[in-house]
Amino acid sequence: MENVENLIIEHLKGLRSEIAGLRTNMQEEFKDLKHRVTQLEIQVIGSRRDHSATQEDVYRQQSTIDTIKDRLDRIERRLELQG
């Protein structure tokens, strides 16, 4: 009976050791996943910032085009080139 109890205790110790190893491994993997998610968030923020800057450039260019068009329309009117 004592041998059975010792055998059970040894199995339980082995299981405890395996669980501790798994826990350590899972903690490392979780840290890695958190790091990777953080890097993705940084990239998304950067992409949004780039997109915003591009949109700003488009609006600025459109404003310049509108100004040039207005000036061209005035010149055409003064020179009586419009139909």
mmCIF file with all atom_site columns, C-alpha atoms in Angstrom:
data_model
loop_
_atom_site.group_PDB
_atom_site.id
_atom_site.type_symbol
_atom_site.label_atom_id
_atom_site.label_alt_id
_atom_site.label_comp_id
_atom_site.label_asym_id
_atom_site.label_entity_id
_atom_site.label_seq_id
_atom_site.pdbx_PDB_ins_code
_atom_site.Cartn_x
_atom_site.Cartn_y
_atom_site.Cartn_z
_atom_site.occupancy
_atom_site.B_iso_or_equiv
_atom_site.pdbx_formal_charge
_atom_site.auth_seq_id
_atom_site.auth_comp_id
_atom_site.auth_asym_id
_atom_site.auth_atom_id
_atom_site.pdbx_PDB_model_num
ATOM 1  C CA . MET A 1 1  ? 0.000   0.000  0.000   1.00 0.00 ? 1  MET A CA 1
ATOM 2  C CA . GLU A 1 2  ? 2.880   2.318  0.818   1.00 0.00 ? 2  GLU A CA 1
ATOM 3  C CA . ASN A 1 3  ? 4.396   1.666  -2.621  1.00 0.00 ? 3  ASN A CA 1
ATOM 4  C CA . VAL A 1 4  ? 1.091   2.666  -4.254  1.00 0.00 ? 4  VAL A CA 1
ATOM 5  C CA . GLU A 1 5  ? 0.990   5.891  -2.235  1.00 0.00 ? 5  GLU A CA 1
ATOM 6  C CA . ASN A 1 6  ? 4.608   6.669  -3.148  1.00 0.00 ? 6  ASN A CA 1
ATOM 7  C CA . LEU A 1 7  ? 3.851   5.951  -6.803  1.00 0.00 ? 7  LEU A CA 1
ATOM 8  C CA . ILE A 1 8  ? 0.843   8.287  -6.716  1.00 0.00 ? 8  ILE A CA 1
ATOM 9  C CA . ILE A 1 9  ? 2.897   10.993 -5.002  1.00 0.00 ? 9  ILE A CA 1
ATOM 10 C CA . GLU A 1 10 ? 5.623   10.657 -7.640  1.00 0.00 ? 10 GLU A CA 1
ATOM 11 C CA . HIS A 1 11 ? 3.061   10.946 -10.425 1.00 0.00 ? 11 HIS A CA 1
ATOM 12 C CA . LEU A 1 12 ? 1.545   13.999 -8.777  1.00 0.00 ? 12 LEU A CA 1
ATOM 13 C CA . LYS A 1 13 ? 5.002   15.586 -8.459  1.00 0.00 ? 13 LYS A CA 1
ATOM 14 C CA . GLY A 1 14 ? 5.619   14.890 -12.136 1.00 0.00 ? 14 GLY A CA 1
ATOM 15 C CA . LEU A 1 15 ? 2.301   16.448 -13.086 1.00 0.00 ? 15 LEU A CA 1
ATOM 16 C CA . ARG A 1 16 ? 3.014   19.482 -10.922 1.00 0.00 ? 16 ARG A CA 1
ATOM 17 C CA . SER A 1 17 ? 6.378   19.889 -12.621 1.00 0.00 ? 17 SER A CA 1
ATOM 18 C CA . GLU A 1 18 ? 4.830   19.630 -16.086 1.00 0.00 ? 18 GLU A CA 1
ATOM 19 C CA . ILE A 1 19 ? 2.126   22.148 -15.174 1.00 0.00 ? 19 ILE A CA 1
ATOM 20 C CA . ALA A 1 20 ? 4.765   24.578 -13.903 1.00 0.00 ? 20 ALA A CA 1
ATOM 21 C CA . GLY A 1 21 ? 6.666   24.207 -17.172 1.00 0.00 ? 21 GLY A CA 1
ATOM 22 C CA . LEU A 1 22 ? 3.519   24.792 -19.195 1.00 0.00 ? 22 LEU A CA 1
ATOM 23 C CA . ARG A 1 23 ? 2.670   27.842 -17.124 1.00 0.00 ? 23 ARG A CA 1
ATOM 24 C CA . THR A 1 24 ? 6.120   29.329 -17.725 1.00 0.00 ? 24 THR A CA 1
ATOM 25 C CA . ASN A 1 25 ? 5.859   28.604 -21.439 1.00 0.00 ? 25 ASN A CA 1
ATOM 26 C CA . MET A 1 26 ? 2.387   30.148 -21.640 1.00 0.00 ? 26 MET A CA 1
ATOM 27 C CA . GLN A 1 27 ? 3.573   33.271 -19.834 1.00 0.00 ? 27 GLN A CA 1
ATOM 28 C CA . GLU A 1 28 ? 6.404   33.707 -22.348 1.00 0.00 ? 28 GLU A CA 1
ATOM 29 C CA . GLU A 1 29 ? 4.043   33.177 -25.274 1.00 0.00 ? 29 GLU A CA 1
ATOM 30 C CA . PHE A 1 30 ? 1.581   35.661 -23.785 1.00 0.00 ? 30 PHE A CA 1
ATOM 31 C CA . LYS A 1 31 ? 4.348   38.256 -23.416 1.00 0.00 ? 31 LYS A CA 1
ATOM 32 C CA . ASP A 1 32 ? 5.308   37.667 -27.038 1.00 0.00 ? 32 ASP A CA 1
ATOM 33 C CA . LEU A 1 33 ? 1.691   38.064 -28.180 1.00 0.00 ? 33 LEU A CA 1
ATOM 34 C CA . LYS A 1 34 ? 1.300   41.280 -26.181 1.00 0.00 ? 34 LYS A CA 1
ATOM 35 C CA . HIS A 1 35 ? 4.472   42.625 -27.782 1.00 0.00 ? 35 HIS A CA 1
ATOM 36 C CA . ARG A 1 36 ? 3.268   41.697 -31.268 1.00 0.00 ? 36 ARG A CA 1
ATOM 37 C CA . VAL A 1 37 ? -0.162  43.282 -30.701 1.00 0.00 ? 37 VAL A CA 1
ATOM 38 C CA . THR A 1 38 ? 1.524   46.460 -29.466 1.00 0.00 ? 38 THR A CA 1
ATOM 39 C CA . GLN A 1 39 ? 3.671   46.560 -32.609 1.00 0.00 ? 39 GLN A CA 1
ATOM 40 C CA . LEU A 1 40 ? 0.550   46.129 -34.763 1.00 0.00 ? 40 LEU A CA 1
ATOM 41 C CA . GLU A 1 41 ? -1.179  48.965 -32.918 1.00 0.00 ? 41 GLU A CA 1
ATOM 42 C CA . ILE A 1 42 ? 1.827   51.201 -33.537 1.00 0.00 ? 42 ILE A CA 1
ATOM 43 C CA . GLN A 1 43 ? 1.756   50.334 -37.238 1.00 0.00 ? 43 GLN A CA 1
ATOM 44 C CA . VAL A 1 44 ? -1.981  51.039 -37.494 1.00 0.00 ? 44 VAL A CA 1
ATOM 45 C CA . ILE A 1 45 ? -1.527  54.407 -35.799 1.00 0.00 ? 45 ILE A CA 1
ATOM 46 C CA . GLY A 1 46 ? 1.325   55.202 -38.194 1.00 0.00 ? 46 GLY A CA 1
ATOM 47 C CA . SER A 1 47 ? -0.818  54.221 -41.177 1.00 0.00 ? 47 SER A CA 1
ATOM 48 C CA . ARG A 1 48 ? -3.650  56.417 -39.965 1.00 0.00 ? 48 ARG A CA 1
ATOM 49 C CA . ARG A 1 49 ? -1.230  59.304 -39.499 1.00 0.00 ? 49 ARG A CA 1
ATOM 50 C CA . ASP A 1 50 ? 0.135   58.775 -43.026 1.00 0.00 ? 50 ASP A CA 1
ATOM 51 C CA . HIS A 1 51 ? -3.388  58.612 -44.448 1.00 0.00 ? 51 HIS A CA 1
ATOM 52 C CA . SER A 1 52 ? -4.329  61.801 -42.619 1.00 0.00 ? 52 SER A CA 1
ATOM 53 C CA . ALA A 1 53 ? -1.255  63.590 -43.976 1.00 0.00 ? 53 ALA A CA 1
ATOM 54 C CA . THR A 1 54 ? -2.074  62.389 -47.493 1.00 0.00 ? 54 THR A CA 1
ATOM 55 C CA . GLN A 1 55 ? -5.639  63.648 -47.181 1.00 0.00 ? 55 GLN A CA 1
ATOM 56 C CA . GLU A 1 56 ? -4.327  66.979 -45.948 1.00 0.00 ? 56 GLU A CA 1
ATOM 57 C CA . ASP A 1 57 ? -2.080  67.205 -49.027 1.00 0.00 ? 57 ASP A CA 1
ATOM 58 C CA . VAL A 1 58 ? -5.018  66.404 -51.319 1.00 0.00 ? 58 VAL A CA 1
ATOM 59 C CA . TYR A 1 59 ? -7.156  69.131 -49.723 1.00 0.00 ? 59 TYR A CA 1
ATOM 60 C CA . ARG A 1 60 ? -4.303  71.634 -49.956 1.00 0.00 ? 60 ARG A CA 1
ATOM 61 C CA . GLN A 1 61 ? -3.750  70.796 -53.634 1.00 0.00 ? 61 GLN A CA 1
ATOM 62 C CA . GLN A 1 62 ? -7.467  71.079 -54.373 1.00 0.00 ? 62 GLN A CA 1
ATOM 63 C CA . SER A 1 63 ? -7.532  74.491 -52.719 1.00 0.00 ? 63 SER A CA 1
ATOM 64 C CA . THR A 1 64 ? -4.595  75.608 -54.873 1.00 0.00 ? 64 THR A CA 1
ATOM 65 C CA . ILE A 1 65 ? -6.297  74.270 -58.007 1.00 0.00 ? 65 ILE A CA 1
ATOM 66 C CA . ASP A 1 66 ? -9.504  76.131 -57.094 1.00 0.00 ? 66 ASP A CA 1
ATOM 67 C CA . THR A 1 67 ? -7.526  79.359 -56.609 1.00 0.00 ? 67 THR A CA 1
ATOM 68 C CA . ILE A 1 68 ? -5.763  78.933 -59.957 1.00 0.00 ? 68 ILE A CA 1
ATOM 69 C CA . LYS A 1 69 ? -9.101  78.180 -61.673 1.00 0.00 ? 69 LYS A CA 1
ATOM 70 C CA . ASP A 1 70 ? -10.665 81.331 -60.205 1.00 0.00 ? 70 ASP A CA 1
ATOM 71 C CA . ARG A 1 71 ? -7.709  83.412 -61.400 1.00 0.00 ? 71 ARG A CA 1
ATOM 72 C CA . LEU A 1 72 ? -7.847  81.833 -64.865 1.00 0.00 ? 72 LEU A CA 1
ATOM 73 C CA . ASP A 1 73 ? -11.599 82.532 -65.077 1.00 0.00 ? 73 ASP A CA 1
ATOM 74 C CA . ARG A 1 74 ? -10.992 86.201 -64.196 1.00 0.00 ? 74 ARG A CA 1
ATOM 75 C CA . ILE A 1 75 ? -8.219  86.485 -66.806 1.00 0.00 ? 75 ILE A CA 1
ATOM 76 C CA . GLU A 1 76 ? -10.444 84.912 -69.476 1.00 0.00 ? 76 GLU A CA 1
ATOM 77 C CA . ARG A 1 77 ? -13.263 87.324 -68.608 1.00 0.00 ? 77 ARG A CA 1
ATOM 78 C CA . ARG A 1 78 ? -10.944 90.342 -68.798 1.00 0.00 ? 78 ARG A CA 1
ATOM 79 C CA . LEU A 1 79 ? -9.578  89.218 -72.143 1.00 0.00 ? 79 LEU A CA 1
ATOM 80 C CA . GLU A 1 80 ? -13.078 88.303 -73.278 1.00 0.00 ? 80 GLU A CA 1
ATOM 81 C CA . LEU A 1 81 ? -11.968 84.763 -74.123 1.00 0.00 ? 81 LEU A CA 1
ATOM 82 C CA . GLN A 1 82 ? -14.990 83.055 -72.591 1.00 0.00 ? 82 GLN A CA 1
ATOM 83 C CA . GLY A 1 83 ? -17.843 82.130 -74.884 1.00 0.00 ? 83 GLY A CA 1
#
